[in-house]
Amino acid sequence: MSDNPQILAELLPQLGEGILVTLELTVGGALLALVVAFTLGLASRARTRWARVPSRIVVEFFRGTSLVVQIFWMYYVLPLPPFYVELDPLACGIVALGLNYGAYASEVVRGSINSVPRGQWEAATALDLGPVHRLRRVIMPQAWPLMMPMFTNLLIQLVKGSALAAYISLHDLNFFIGELRQRSSETVFSYTVGLLLYFAVAYLLTLVMNAIEVRAKHRIGAGPSLREVLRLAPPASATAASVAPPPAAVPAAKGGAQDD
Amino acid sequence: MPETATTPAIQFQGVGKRFGDNVVLDGLDFSVAAGDRVTLIGPSGSGKTTILRLLMTLEEANDGLILVDGQPYTHEIRGGKRVAIPEKRRSLVRRRVGMVFQQFNLFPNMTVLENIIEAPIHVLGVPRAEAVATAEDLLDKVGLADKRDARTTQLSGGQQQRVAIARALAMEPEILLLDEVTSALDPELVADVLAVLRNIAETTDITMLIVTHEMQFAREVSNRVLMFDGGKIIEEAHPEEIFTSPKNERTQEFLRAVL
Amino acid sequence: MTETEAWSWDHAAAVLPALVDGLWITVLATVVGMVIAAVLGLFVAVVRRSGLRVVTVPVAVLVEFVRSTPLLVQLVFANLVFTQFPSLAIGCVVLGVHYATYMSEVYRAGIDAVPRGQWEAAVALDLPRRRTWTAVVLPQAIRNTLPGLGNYAISMFKETPFLFAIGVVEMYTAAQQYGGNNFRYIEAITMVGLLFLLVSYPTSLLVRRLENRLA
């Protein structure tokens, strides 16, 4: 038991590699998911059936078939005939995570765009802003902060899903836990360390996402700026901003802070 | 109003609008001359707001034609059939029509100034410096020059509505639609907004279509009042006339209730 | 069975019985796991409402910890530590505990959605605290939580393949075994995916209908 810290120290390079691979999967998967989410989310709101129906099918397909099945399908089946697509394991993990969580996130995109108040669409029309301009300059900046809390949840789910990578020959954090257990012969120690590391990664990502959310909200005139939040007493901001999921954004209907 | 030979600014020709089984407008005909200030009154659900929303293409009429400056706007008759006009052509007419909403609908992701210059720059192609100068003039006119860089969410309802008026005016509309612009305001904030509108009425020749519950304001600003009931115009007169001696029984009833 | 063709219906048919057996294990794990999640989640939600910081803070930390670490790692960990129990039982419990952390949030939202006036009326009637919870708040809160429960059940169903890591022969493991024994992965793994879709999509439509009816 007493040489556990020493073993951990010896395995530091492997630990570094493990965290790096997990982060690569997370960031790569999240970026792909973001692209997928906006593509499918916008397409599923399109007026033409030719965009709407296929995007709905793709979304339901990737939500309905399990992530585990998808990742192994890409790993075991895709290199076979008739596909002959041999993906590098890292690419395989990123593509599977990106498509799966992108499908979930596309529903967030769609829902958030739909919850921007109707008056905003109407005011944009009244000013004769075209559909693309309206979406880009008026609707998206308001839908974006609504998406953030759900995106944060999905990102943590994605980190957790990335642990599958160890089973497609990647040396990620999950793989490192096994290595540590082998070297130390201590199951409880190894897994406690491993889970704490995952927790640290998730916590860090949550903090980053919360900062992005605060900024996004501030830019639409809801809530304090990031600088103001960081200046608050640490305990208050730590519990309010990170542990509890942020409350659903309140639409800024009547903001009357001061009178005429 | 004496009949003139000039083309009316707005013409409704047999316009019908239904929401499901609910008939809101039924074969409505009326026209508004350029420079007219027309107030639409009537019980809620009588179709007043729908008229404004049709003129802003926020709703689509089920039948009839709407003409602006004599040009078909949303639909036209081609080969004896009523066909929808494509969005590109609608847009050219729509940019001459402005609207102020009950709920202000300012864009919260933009500052006050950005709200006002957005459409002039990106729709009309006005150079930025020029758009900013116009916006500053307008802010001055609505008494909010000092709020230029404020967030819209930091403003009171009355201030927001005055910005919304400035935003609509920045497009230099020929027609301005005012949809219950004081209904969402606290009573003490109404006066400032009405003062701004009165000033616009006095200093410009914009055609105005007004839906309001402020009868005193309607009386001062408009030169024509249309009383709506059940999707039809049941009485039409000069404000002095309709407010002092309404002829129609429904009008009398309605005015007794709101005055 | 020719091994040259890309897709063999023979293999697809041959793997099916094993997959159906696996499906029952999958459904069993989901049902047991969800019962644990529903009960434990409610318990956690009520405890977190107690306002006693000595209790709420550790519970909050624990919930956050379980929720933000991989289910897959938790499964393997529990399976290595509790060797005396069958893997399926461990799988059900870990799934249940993991999802209890999600469910506790669903309950919390459901409880928060009960109007303040209901609590105030209970106080005005001098109802005991216990009675307030069981007769006034929870019956209303639980109605609000049904769609959440349904959605998480579907989500858990799709996460049961993680049990492959502890040797439970659910659907995916069954396919993996068939693939390994016959060197035919394409039919086995594709069929599993389709079976998941076949069960989860109609179920999600049902939950959506429930959501619309309760909304």
XYZ file of N, CA and C in Angstrom, chain A residues 118-120 122-129 133 137-138 141-142 218-221 252 254-256 258-260, chain B residues 53 56 91 94-95 101 105-110 118 122-123 147 151 153-156 159 162 167 171 184 192:
162
model
N -41.237 34.517 -30.210
C -41.770 34.806 -31.535
C -41.591 36.269 -31.924
N -41.712 37.137 -30.937
C -41.581 38.568 -31.206
C -40.251 38.919 -31.844
N -39.212 38.167 -31.500
C -37.900 38.438 -32.072
C -37.880 38.124 -33.564
N -40.495 38.176 -35.441
C -41.397 39.121 -36.095
C -40.730 40.481 -36.263
N -39.990 40.909 -35.223
C -39.311 42.196 -35.323
C -38.281 42.147 -36.447
N -37.599 41.023 -36.579
C -36.605 40.887 -37.645
C -37.284 40.942 -39.012
N -38.440 40.304 -39.116
C -39.182 40.359 -40.375
C -39.635 41.787 -40.663
N -40.117 42.467 -39.620
C -40.605 43.833 -39.792
C -39.487 44.750 -40.279
N -38.250 44.424 -39.928
C -37.115 45.228 -40.398
C -36.588 44.701 -41.727
N -37.303 43.718 -42.279
C -36.967 43.146 -43.574
C -35.595 42.465 -43.590
N -35.161 41.952 -42.457
C -33.922 41.163 -42.445
C -34.209 39.822 -43.119
N -29.726 36.230 -42.505
C -29.310 37.343 -41.656
C -30.039 37.293 -40.317
N -27.805 36.893 -36.994
C -27.579 38.082 -36.174
C -28.576 38.231 -35.029
N -29.773 37.675 -35.183
C -30.805 37.902 -34.170
C -31.119 36.630 -33.375
N -27.699 34.367 -31.673
C -27.094 34.906 -30.456
C -27.989 34.723 -29.220
N -29.299 34.613 -29.442
C -30.196 34.408 -28.305
C -30.411 32.935 -28.003
N -24.366 37.114 -20.851
C -24.092 38.536 -20.660
C -24.218 39.273 -21.980
N -23.816 38.606 -23.067
C -23.860 39.270 -24.364
C -25.273 39.530 -24.846
N -26.250 38.799 -24.326
C -27.626 39.146 -24.679
C -28.284 39.926 -23.552
N -27.443 40.498 -22.690
C -27.976 41.397 -21.677
C -28.640 40.695 -20.505
N -35.589 37.323 -21.319
C -35.511 38.698 -20.847
C -36.696 39.488 -21.379
N -39.266 41.415 -19.463
C -39.372 42.732 -18.853
C -38.151 42.950 -17.992
N -37.206 43.689 -18.498
C -35.959 43.854 -17.764
C -35.900 45.153 -16.999
N -37.002 45.884 -16.948
C -37.023 47.246 -16.414
C -36.265 47.431 -15.112
N -34.449 50.248 -14.452
C -34.570 51.631 -14.038
C -35.778 52.255 -14.730
N -36.238 53.350 -14.176
C -37.438 53.966 -14.726
C -37.097 55.187 -15.561
N -38.095 55.615 -16.275
C -37.890 56.830 -17.065
C -37.680 58.032 -16.154
N -50.664 42.881 -38.919
C -49.779 41.723 -39.121
C -49.779 41.267 -40.584
N -47.488 43.424 -42.456
C -46.080 43.174 -42.141
C -45.664 41.796 -42.623
N -40.198 41.549 -50.259
C -39.198 42.232 -49.450
C -39.052 43.694 -49.869
N -41.909 45.444 -48.371
C -41.895 45.356 -46.914
C -40.930 46.362 -46.293
N -39.835 46.651 -46.968
C -38.878 47.570 -46.362
C -39.418 48.994 -46.326
N -44.070 47.153 -31.993
C -44.845 46.074 -31.385
C -45.248 46.385 -29.944
N -39.958 44.070 -28.580
C -39.154 43.154 -29.400
C -37.812 43.734 -29.825
N -37.158 44.431 -28.935
C -35.781 44.841 -29.220
C -34.900 43.601 -29.175
N -33.786 43.645 -29.900
C -32.878 42.503 -29.894
C -31.960 42.603 -28.676
N -32.068 41.678 -27.714
C -31.298 41.806 -26.478
C -29.804 41.583 -26.668
N -29.425 40.989 -27.809
C -28.004 40.731 -28.053
C -27.305 41.940 -28.678
N -28.033 43.032 -28.847
C -27.428 44.228 -29.434
C -27.648 45.410 -28.493
N -28.853 48.215 -37.425
C -28.745 46.882 -38.037
C -29.398 46.810 -39.423
N -27.690 46.665 -43.206
C -27.684 45.362 -43.869
C -28.821 45.155 -44.848
N -29.888 45.928 -44.723
C -30.994 45.765 -45.666
C -30.959 46.861 -46.721
N -28.548 56.931 -23.961
C -28.635 55.469 -23.830
C -28.037 54.755 -25.036
N -27.407 48.488 -22.886
C -28.050 47.217 -23.207
C -29.553 47.431 -23.159
N -31.779 45.489 -22.206
C -32.393 44.913 -21.014
C -32.233 45.816 -19.798
N -31.370 46.842 -19.927
C -31.207 47.760 -18.798
C -32.220 48.899 -18.854
N -33.009 48.940 -19.914
C -33.950 50.052 -20.077
C -35.313 49.700 -19.500
N -36.045 50.744 -19.110
C -37.428 50.530 -18.684
C -38.269 50.237 -19.925
N -38.666 53.251 -22.134
C -37.444 53.552 -22.890
C -37.276 52.567 -24.038
N -39.464 53.462 -26.883
C -38.993 54.622 -27.646
C -37.833 54.226 -28.566
N -35.989 52.637 -33.991
C -35.527 51.567 -34.870
C -36.403 51.469 -36.124
N -35.547 53.046 -40.743
C -35.730 52.461 -42.076
C -36.443 53.437 -43.012
N -48.282 47.366 -22.980
C -47.440 46.595 -22.067
C -46.705 47.502 -21.079
N -44.619 59.489 -22.068
C -43.411 59.773 -22.848
C -43.488 59.158 -24.242
